[in-house]
Coordinates of C-alpha atoms and ligand atoms in Angstrom, one line a residue:
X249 CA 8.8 -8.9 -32.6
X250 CA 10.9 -10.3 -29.5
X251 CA 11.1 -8.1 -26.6
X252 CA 13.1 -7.7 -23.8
X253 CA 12.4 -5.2 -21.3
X254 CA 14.6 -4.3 -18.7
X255 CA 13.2 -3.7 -14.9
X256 CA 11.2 -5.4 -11.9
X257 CA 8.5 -2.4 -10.9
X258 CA 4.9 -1.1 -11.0
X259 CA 6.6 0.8 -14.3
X260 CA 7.7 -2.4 -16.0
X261 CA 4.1 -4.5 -15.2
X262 CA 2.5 -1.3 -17.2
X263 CA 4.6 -1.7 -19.7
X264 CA 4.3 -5.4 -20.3
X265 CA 0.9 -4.5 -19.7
X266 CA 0.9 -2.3 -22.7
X267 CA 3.2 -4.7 -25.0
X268 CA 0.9 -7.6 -24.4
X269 CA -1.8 -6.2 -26.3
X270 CA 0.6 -5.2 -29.4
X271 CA 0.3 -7.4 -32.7
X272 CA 2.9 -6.8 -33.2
X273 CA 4.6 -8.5 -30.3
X274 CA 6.0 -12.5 -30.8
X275 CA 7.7 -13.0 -27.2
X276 CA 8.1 -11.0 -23.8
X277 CA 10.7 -11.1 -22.0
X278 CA 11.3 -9.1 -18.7
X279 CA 14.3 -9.0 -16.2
X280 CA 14.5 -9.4 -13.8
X281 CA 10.5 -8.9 -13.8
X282 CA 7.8 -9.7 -10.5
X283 CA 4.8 -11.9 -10.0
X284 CA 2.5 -9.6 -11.8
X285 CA 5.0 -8.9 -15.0
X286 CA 5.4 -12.7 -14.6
X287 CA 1.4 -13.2 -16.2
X288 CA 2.3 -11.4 -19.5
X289 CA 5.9 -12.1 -20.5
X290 CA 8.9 -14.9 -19.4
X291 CA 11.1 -13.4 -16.6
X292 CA 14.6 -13.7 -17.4
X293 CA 17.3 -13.6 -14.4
X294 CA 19.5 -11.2 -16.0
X295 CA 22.4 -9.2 -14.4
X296 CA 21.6 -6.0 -15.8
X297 CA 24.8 -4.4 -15.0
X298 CA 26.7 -7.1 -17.1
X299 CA 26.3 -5.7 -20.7
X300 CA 27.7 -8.7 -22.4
X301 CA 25.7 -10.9 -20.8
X302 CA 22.5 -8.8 -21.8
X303 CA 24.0 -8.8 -25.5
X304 CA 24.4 -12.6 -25.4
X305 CA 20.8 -12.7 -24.3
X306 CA 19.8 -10.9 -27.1
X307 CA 21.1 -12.9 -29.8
X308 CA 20.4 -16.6 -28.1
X309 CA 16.5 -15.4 -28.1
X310 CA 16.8 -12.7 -31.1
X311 CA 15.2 -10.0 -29.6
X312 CA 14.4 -7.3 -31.9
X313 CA 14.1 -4.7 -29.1
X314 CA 15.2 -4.0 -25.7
X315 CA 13.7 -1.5 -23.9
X316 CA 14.9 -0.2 -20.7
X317 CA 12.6 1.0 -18.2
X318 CA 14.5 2.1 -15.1
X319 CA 17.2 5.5 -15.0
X320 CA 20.2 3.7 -13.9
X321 CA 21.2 1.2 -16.7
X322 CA 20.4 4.2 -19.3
X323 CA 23.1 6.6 -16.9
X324 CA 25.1 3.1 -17.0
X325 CA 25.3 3.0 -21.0
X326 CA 23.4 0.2 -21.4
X327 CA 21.8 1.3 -25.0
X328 CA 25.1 2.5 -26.2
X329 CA 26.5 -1.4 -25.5
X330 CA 23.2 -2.7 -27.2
X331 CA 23.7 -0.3 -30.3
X332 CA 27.5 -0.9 -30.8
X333 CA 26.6 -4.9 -30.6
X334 CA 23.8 -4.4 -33.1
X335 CA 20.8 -5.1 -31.1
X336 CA 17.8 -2.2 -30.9
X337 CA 17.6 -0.2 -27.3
X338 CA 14.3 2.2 -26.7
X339 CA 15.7 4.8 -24.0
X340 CA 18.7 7.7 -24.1
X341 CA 22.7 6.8 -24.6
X342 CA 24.5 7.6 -22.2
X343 CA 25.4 10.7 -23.0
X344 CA 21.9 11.9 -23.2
X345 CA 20.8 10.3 -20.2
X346 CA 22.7 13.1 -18.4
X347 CA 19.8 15.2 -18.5
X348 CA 18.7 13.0 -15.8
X349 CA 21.9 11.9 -14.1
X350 CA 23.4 15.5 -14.1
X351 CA 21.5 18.3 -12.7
X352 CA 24.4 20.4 -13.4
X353 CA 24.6 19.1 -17.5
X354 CA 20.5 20.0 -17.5
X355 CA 21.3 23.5 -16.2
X356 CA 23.9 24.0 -18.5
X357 CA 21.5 23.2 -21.1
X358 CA 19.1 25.4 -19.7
X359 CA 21.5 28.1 -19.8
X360 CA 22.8 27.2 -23.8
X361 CA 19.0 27.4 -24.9
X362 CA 17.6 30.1 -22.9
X363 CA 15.0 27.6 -21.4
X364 CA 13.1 29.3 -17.9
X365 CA 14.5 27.3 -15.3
X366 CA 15.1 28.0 -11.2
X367 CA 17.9 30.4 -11.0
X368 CA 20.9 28.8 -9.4
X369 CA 24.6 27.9 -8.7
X370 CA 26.9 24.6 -8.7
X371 CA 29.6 23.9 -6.2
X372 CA 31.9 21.7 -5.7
X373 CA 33.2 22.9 -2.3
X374 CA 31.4 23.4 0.8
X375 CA 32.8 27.2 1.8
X376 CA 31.4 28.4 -2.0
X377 CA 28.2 26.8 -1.1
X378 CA 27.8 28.1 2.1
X379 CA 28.7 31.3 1.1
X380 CA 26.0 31.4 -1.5
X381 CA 23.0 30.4 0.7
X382 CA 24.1 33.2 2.8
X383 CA 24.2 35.8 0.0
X384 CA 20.8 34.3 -1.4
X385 CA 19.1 33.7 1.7
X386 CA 16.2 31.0 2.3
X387 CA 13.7 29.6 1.5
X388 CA 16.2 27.9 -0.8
X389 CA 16.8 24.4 -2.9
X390 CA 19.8 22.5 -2.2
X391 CA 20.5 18.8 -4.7
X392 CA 23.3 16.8 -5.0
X393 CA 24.2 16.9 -8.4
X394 CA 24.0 12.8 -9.3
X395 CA 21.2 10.4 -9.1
X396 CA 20.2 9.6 -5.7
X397 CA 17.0 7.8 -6.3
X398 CA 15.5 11.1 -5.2
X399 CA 16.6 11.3 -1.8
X400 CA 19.0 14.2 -3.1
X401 CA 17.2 17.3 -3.0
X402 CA 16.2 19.2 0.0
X403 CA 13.7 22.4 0.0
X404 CA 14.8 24.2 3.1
X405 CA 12.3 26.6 4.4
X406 CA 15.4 28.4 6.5
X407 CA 19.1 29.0 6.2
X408 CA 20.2 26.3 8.6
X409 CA 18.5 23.4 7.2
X410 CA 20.4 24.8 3.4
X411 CA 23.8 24.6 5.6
X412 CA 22.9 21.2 7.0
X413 CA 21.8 19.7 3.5
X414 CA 24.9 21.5 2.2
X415 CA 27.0 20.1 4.5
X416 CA 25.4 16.3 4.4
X417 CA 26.1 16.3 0.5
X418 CA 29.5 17.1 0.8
X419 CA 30.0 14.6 3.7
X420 CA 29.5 12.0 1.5
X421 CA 25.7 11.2 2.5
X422 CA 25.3 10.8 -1.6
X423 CA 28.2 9.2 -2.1
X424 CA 29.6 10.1 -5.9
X425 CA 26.2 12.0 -6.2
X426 CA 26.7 14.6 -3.8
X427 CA 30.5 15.2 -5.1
X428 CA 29.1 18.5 -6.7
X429 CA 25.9 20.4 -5.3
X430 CA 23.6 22.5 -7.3
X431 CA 21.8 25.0 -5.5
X432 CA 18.5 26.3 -6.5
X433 CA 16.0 29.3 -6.4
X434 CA 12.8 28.1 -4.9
X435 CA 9.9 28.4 -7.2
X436 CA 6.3 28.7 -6.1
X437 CA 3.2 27.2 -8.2
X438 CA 1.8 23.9 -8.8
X439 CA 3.9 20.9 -10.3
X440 CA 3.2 18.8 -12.8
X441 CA 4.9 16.3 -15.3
X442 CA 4.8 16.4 -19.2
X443 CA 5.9 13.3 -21.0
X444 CA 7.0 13.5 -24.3
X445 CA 8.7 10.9 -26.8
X446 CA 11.7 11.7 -29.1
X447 CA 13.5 10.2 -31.7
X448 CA 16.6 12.8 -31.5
X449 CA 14.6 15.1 -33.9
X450 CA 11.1 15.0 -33.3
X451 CA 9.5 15.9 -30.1
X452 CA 5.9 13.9 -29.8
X453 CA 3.8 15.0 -26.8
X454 CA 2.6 11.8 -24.8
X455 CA 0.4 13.3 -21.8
X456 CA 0.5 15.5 -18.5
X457 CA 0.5 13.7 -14.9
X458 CA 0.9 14.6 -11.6
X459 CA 1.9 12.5 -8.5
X460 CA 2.1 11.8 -4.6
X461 CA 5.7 12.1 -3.8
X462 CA 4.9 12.2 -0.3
X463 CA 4.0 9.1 2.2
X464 CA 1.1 10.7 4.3
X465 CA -2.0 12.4 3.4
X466 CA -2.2 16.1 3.0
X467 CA 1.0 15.8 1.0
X468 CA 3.2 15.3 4.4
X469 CA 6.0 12.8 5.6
X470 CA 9.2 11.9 3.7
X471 CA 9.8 12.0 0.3
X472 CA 9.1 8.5 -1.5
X473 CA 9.3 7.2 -5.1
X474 CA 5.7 8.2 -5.6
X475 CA 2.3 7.0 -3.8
X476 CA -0.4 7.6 -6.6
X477 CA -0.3 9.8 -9.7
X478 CA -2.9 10.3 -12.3
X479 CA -3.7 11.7 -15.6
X480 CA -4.1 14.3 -16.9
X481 CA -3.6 16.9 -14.8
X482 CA -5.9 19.7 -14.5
X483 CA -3.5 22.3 -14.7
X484 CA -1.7 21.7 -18.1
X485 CA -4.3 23.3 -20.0
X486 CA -3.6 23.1 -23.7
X487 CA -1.9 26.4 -24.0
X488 CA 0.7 25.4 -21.4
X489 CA 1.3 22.3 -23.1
X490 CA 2.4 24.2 -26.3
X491 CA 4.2 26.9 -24.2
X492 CA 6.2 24.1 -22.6
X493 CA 6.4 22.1 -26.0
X494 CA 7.8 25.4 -27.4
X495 CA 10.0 27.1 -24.2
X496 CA 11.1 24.2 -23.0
X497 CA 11.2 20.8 -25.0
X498 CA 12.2 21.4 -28.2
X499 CA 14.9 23.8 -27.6
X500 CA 16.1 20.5 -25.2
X501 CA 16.0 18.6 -28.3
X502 CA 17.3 20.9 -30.6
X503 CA 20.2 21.4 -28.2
X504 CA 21.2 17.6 -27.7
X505 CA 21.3 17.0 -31.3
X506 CA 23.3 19.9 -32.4
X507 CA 25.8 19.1 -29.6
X508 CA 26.0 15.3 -31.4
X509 CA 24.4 13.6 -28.9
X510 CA 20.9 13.6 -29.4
X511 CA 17.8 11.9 -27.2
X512 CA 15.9 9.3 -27.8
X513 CA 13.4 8.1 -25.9
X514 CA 10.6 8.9 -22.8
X515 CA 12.0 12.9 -22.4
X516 CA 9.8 13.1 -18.5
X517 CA 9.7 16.7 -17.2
X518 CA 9.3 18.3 -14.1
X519 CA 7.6 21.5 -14.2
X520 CA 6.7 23.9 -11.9
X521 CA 3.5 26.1 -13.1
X522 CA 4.7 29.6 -11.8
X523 CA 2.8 32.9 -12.3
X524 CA 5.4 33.9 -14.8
X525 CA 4.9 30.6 -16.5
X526 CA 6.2 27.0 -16.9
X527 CA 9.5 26.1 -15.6
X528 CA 11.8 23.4 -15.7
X529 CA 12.4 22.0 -12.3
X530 CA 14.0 18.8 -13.5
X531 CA 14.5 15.9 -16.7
X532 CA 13.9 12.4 -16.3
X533 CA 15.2 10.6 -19.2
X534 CA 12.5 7.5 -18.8
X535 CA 8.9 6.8 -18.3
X536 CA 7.6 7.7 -14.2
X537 CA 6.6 5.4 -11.8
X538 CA 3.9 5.9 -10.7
X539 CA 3.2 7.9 -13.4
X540 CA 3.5 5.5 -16.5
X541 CA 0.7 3.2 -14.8
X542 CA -1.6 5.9 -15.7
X543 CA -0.4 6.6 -19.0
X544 CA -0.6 3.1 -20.4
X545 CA -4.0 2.9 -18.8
X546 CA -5.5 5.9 -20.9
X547 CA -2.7 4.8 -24.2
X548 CA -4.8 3.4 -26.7
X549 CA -2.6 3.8 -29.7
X550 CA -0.1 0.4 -29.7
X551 CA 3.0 1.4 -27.5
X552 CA 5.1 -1.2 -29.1
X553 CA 4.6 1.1 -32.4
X554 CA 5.4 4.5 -30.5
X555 CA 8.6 3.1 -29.1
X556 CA 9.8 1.4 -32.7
X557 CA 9.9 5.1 -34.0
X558 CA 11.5 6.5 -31.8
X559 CA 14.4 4.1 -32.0
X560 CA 14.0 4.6 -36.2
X561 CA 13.6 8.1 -36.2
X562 CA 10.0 8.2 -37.8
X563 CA 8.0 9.8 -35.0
X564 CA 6.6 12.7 -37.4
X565 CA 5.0 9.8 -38.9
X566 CA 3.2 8.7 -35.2
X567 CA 0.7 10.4 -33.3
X568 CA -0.4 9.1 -29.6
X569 CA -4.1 8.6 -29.5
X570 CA -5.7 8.9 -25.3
X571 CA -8.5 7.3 -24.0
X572 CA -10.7 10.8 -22.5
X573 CA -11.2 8.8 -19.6
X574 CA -8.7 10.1 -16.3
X575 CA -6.7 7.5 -14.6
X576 CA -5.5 7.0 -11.2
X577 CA -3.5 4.7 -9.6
X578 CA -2.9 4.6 -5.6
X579 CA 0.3 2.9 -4.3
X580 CA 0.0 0.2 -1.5
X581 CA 3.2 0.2 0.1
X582 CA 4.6 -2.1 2.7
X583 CA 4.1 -0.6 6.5
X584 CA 6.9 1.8 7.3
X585 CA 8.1 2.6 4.1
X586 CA 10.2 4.9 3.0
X587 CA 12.1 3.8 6.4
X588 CA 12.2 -0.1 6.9
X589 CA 9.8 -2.7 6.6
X590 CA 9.3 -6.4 6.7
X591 CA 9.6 -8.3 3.7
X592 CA 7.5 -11.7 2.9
X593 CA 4.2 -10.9 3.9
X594 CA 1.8 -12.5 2.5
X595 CA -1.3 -10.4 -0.3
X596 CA -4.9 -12.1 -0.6
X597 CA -7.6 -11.1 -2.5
X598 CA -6.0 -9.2 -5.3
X599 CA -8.4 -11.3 -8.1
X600 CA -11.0 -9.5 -6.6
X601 CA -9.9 -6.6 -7.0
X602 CA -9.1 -6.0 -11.2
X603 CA -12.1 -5.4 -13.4
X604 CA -12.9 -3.9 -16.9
X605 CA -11.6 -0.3 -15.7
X606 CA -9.3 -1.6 -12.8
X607 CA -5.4 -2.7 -13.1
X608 CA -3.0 -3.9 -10.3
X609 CA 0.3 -3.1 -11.2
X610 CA 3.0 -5.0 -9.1
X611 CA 6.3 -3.5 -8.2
X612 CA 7.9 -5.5 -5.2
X613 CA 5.9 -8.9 -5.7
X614 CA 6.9 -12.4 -5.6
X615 CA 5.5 -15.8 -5.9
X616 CA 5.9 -18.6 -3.7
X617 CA 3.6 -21.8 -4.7
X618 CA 0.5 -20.3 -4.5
X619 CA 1.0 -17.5 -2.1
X620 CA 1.8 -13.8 -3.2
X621 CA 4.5 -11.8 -1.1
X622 CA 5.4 -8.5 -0.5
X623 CA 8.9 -8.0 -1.3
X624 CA 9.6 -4.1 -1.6
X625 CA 8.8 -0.8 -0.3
X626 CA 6.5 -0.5 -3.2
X627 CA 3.9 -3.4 -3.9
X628 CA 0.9 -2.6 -5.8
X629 CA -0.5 -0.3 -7.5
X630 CA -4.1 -0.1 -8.0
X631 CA -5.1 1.8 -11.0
X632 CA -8.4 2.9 -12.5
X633 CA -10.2 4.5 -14.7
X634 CA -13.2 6.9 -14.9
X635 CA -14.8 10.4 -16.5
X636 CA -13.5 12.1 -13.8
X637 CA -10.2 12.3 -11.9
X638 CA -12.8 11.9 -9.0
X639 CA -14.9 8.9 -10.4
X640 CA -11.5 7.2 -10.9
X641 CA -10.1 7.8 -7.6
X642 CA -13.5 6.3 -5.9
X643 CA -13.2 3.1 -8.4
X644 CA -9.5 2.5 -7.5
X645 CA -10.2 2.7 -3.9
X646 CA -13.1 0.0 -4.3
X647 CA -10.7 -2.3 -5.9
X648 CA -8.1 -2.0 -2.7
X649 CA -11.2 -2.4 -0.2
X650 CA -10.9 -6.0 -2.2
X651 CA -7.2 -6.5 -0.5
X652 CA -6.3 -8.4 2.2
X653 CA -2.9 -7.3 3.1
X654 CA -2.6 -5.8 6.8
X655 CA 0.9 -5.2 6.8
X656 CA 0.5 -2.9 3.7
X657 CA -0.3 1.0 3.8
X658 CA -1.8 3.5 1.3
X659 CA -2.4 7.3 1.2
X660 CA -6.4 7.6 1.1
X661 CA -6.2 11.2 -1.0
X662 CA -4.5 10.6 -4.3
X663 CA -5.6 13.0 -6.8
X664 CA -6.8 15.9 -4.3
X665 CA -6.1 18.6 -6.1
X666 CA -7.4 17.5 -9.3
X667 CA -10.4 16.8 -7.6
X668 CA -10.8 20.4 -5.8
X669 CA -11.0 21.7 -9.4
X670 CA -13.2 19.4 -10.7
X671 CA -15.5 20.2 -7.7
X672 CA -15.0 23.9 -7.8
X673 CA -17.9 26.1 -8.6
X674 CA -17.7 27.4 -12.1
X675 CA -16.2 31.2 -11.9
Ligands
LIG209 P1 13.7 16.8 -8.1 O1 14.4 15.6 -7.6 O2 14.7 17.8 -8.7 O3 12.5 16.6 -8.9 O4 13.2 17.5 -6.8 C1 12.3 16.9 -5.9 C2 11.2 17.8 -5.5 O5 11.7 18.9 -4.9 C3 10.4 18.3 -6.7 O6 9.4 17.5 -7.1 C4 9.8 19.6 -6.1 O7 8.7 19.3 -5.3 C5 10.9 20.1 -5.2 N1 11.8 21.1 -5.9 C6 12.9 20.8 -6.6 N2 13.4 21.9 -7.1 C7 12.7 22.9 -6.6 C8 12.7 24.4 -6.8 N3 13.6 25.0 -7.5 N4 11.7 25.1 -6.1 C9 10.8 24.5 -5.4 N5 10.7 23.1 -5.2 C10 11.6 22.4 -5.8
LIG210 N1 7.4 9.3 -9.7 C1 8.6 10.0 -9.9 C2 9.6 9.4 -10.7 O1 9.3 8.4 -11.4 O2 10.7 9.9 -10.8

């Protein structure tokens, strides 16, 4: 088959990664793609946002699949335009890629299918909103309602910072995002993420992660993207897996397809593990990133085969087979991320670093005769595996002792909680 996968970060090099090794798979091509996504496929310099052109790529090369990694051509329709033009898409339509572009479409959903959720309320007016935070009081959750490359939510601790994140959404801080503001009961527990595939009908359980999504150790600092993940986590034993398979995901199925709209593709959620159970804090509508890097790394079944059904609708036919093995994957980031940062600096050593059980992933890379550069906020992402969560975590940070890039950062704790329960005394 020829493939073209839409997307340029540590997400897309995993899976090109993960397509290379398919039989399946005749020719890669990746757009707009980085240096590392550039030694397993062809990078194409597509303009993603211009759907005829994407379409006209398709038939010059006759790609048999597109797959789109990234949330915002999915929100953008971008399979819809593929489908109506004939050519195979992996990933939502538009419509069902609401669940991630709408947090106010995934509580309605919530509501529709009884599925445990953060109690809350949407506003489209500032006075409403305010007056709700003061009837609920804080500690209290206040998202814009649109995608904000996840700079939309803020947990306030206290009432004024709900008012101020209140007041910032509707000022226009989100632009279109923040037009309507969903406000949220806090929940208390530990987070994790549950990916599952579907092909509008079947739900097939992929694998539980968890990540960083703070910038300094000890979980502190700004939100970012994500600074390490790994998998699986700890505290998605199998009997939450099925409770959350049961509560939550299938009833999200069931509900898309009976409303004529139904989702294909990576369904990524975003629990919270409360004492009264699993609950829904959000839908992604697309593999994580970080998180995918450690997925593909413990994947052993062929990913282009997982993907193919659930653009046919034969998933009940598929099952996902996992390495045992945990994987973790730390996130070298350029110094002063999630704020500025200087681009073009240069990255030595990274041959050094890969092995057997050892992947670097590249997200903002770029060649330049025989010099690697640092383009983006994320860079690398050094990924390994081992029996433990712990003996993965010490191989991946051997691999970036192997890296000579001083203008770069990384957090130096991924996968501390994991690892407090792997080192906790037996009860
Ligand atoms: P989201 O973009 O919805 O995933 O939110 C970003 C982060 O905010 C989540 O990963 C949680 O850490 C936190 N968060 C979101 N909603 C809630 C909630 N209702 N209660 C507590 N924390 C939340
Ligand atoms: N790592 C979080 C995300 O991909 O949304």
């Amino acid at each position: 088959m020829n493939i073209l996968l839409i997307g340029s970060g540590g997400r897309e090099h995993a899976l090109a990664w993960a397509l290379a090794k398919s039989s399946k798979l005749t020719k890669l091509f990746v757009a707009p793609g980085n240096a590392g996504i550039a030694e397993v496929a062809k990078l194409v310099a597509l303009d993603v946002d211009d759907h005829d052109a994407v379409i006209a790529f398709c038939r010059t090369e006759q790609i048999d699949l597109v797959v789109v990694g990234p949330e915002a051509p999915l929100v953008a329709g971008l399979v819809d335009d593929l489908e109506r033009a004939g050519v195979k898409a992996f990933g939502p339509s538009k419509a069902a890629a609401q669940l991630e572009g709408s947090k106010a479409f995934t509580k309605g959903v919530c509501d529709e299918a009884n599925i445990p959720t953060a109690g809350y309320g949407r506003f489209s007016n500032p006075d409403d909103a305010l007056a709700y935070i003061k009837a609920k009081g804080a500690p209290i959750v206040v998202k814009a309602d649109g995608l904000a490359a996840g700079k939309g939510v803020v947990v306030a601790m206290t009432r004024p910072e709900a008012e101020d994140a209140v007041t910032a959404c509707f000022d226009g801080s989100f632009g279109d995002a923040g037009a309507e503001v969903v406000i949220e009961e806090f929940l208390e527990g530990e987070e994790a993420s549950f990916f599952v595939l579907s092909d509008g009908i079947n739900a097939l359980p992929l694998a539980t992660a968890q990540d960083h999504k703070r910038v300094h150790d000890g979980d502190t600092g700004p939100n970012t993207g994500g600074m390490g993940a790994y998998s699986p986590a700890p505290v998605m034993t199998p009997d939450l897996i099925s409770r959350v398979m049961d509560e939550i995901i299938q009833p999200t199925i069931k509900t898309l397809a009976d409303r004529g709209t139904p989702f294909k593709g990576v369904l990524y959620a975003g629990l919270m593990i409360t004492s009264a159970g699993p609950k829904l804090i959000e839908y992604n509508t697309r593999f994580g990133d970080p998180e995918c890097q450690v997925l593909v790394m413990r994947l052993k079944s062929d990913l282009l085969d997982l993907l193919v059904a659930s653009v046919d609708g034969t998933l009940s036919d598929q099952q996902a087979e996992w390495h045992t093995d945990s994987a973790l994957t730390v996130v070298m980031a350029s110094n002063g991320y999630p704020a500025s940062y200087k681009k073009g600096t240069e990255i030595r050593g990274l041959d050094n670093a890969a092995s057997d059980m050892v992947e670097v992933f590249h997200a903002g890379t770029k060649r330049e005769g025989n010099r690697l550069l640092a383009v983006g906020g994320r860079v690398l992402n050094v990924t390994a595996l081992g029996n433990t969560v712990g003996a993965a975590k010490t191989r991946a940070y051997e691999a970036i002792e192997q890296i000579d890039w001083p203008e770069g950062f990384c957090r130096s704790d991924i996968g501390w909680r994991a690892i407090e329960r792997e080192t906790e005394p037996e009860a």
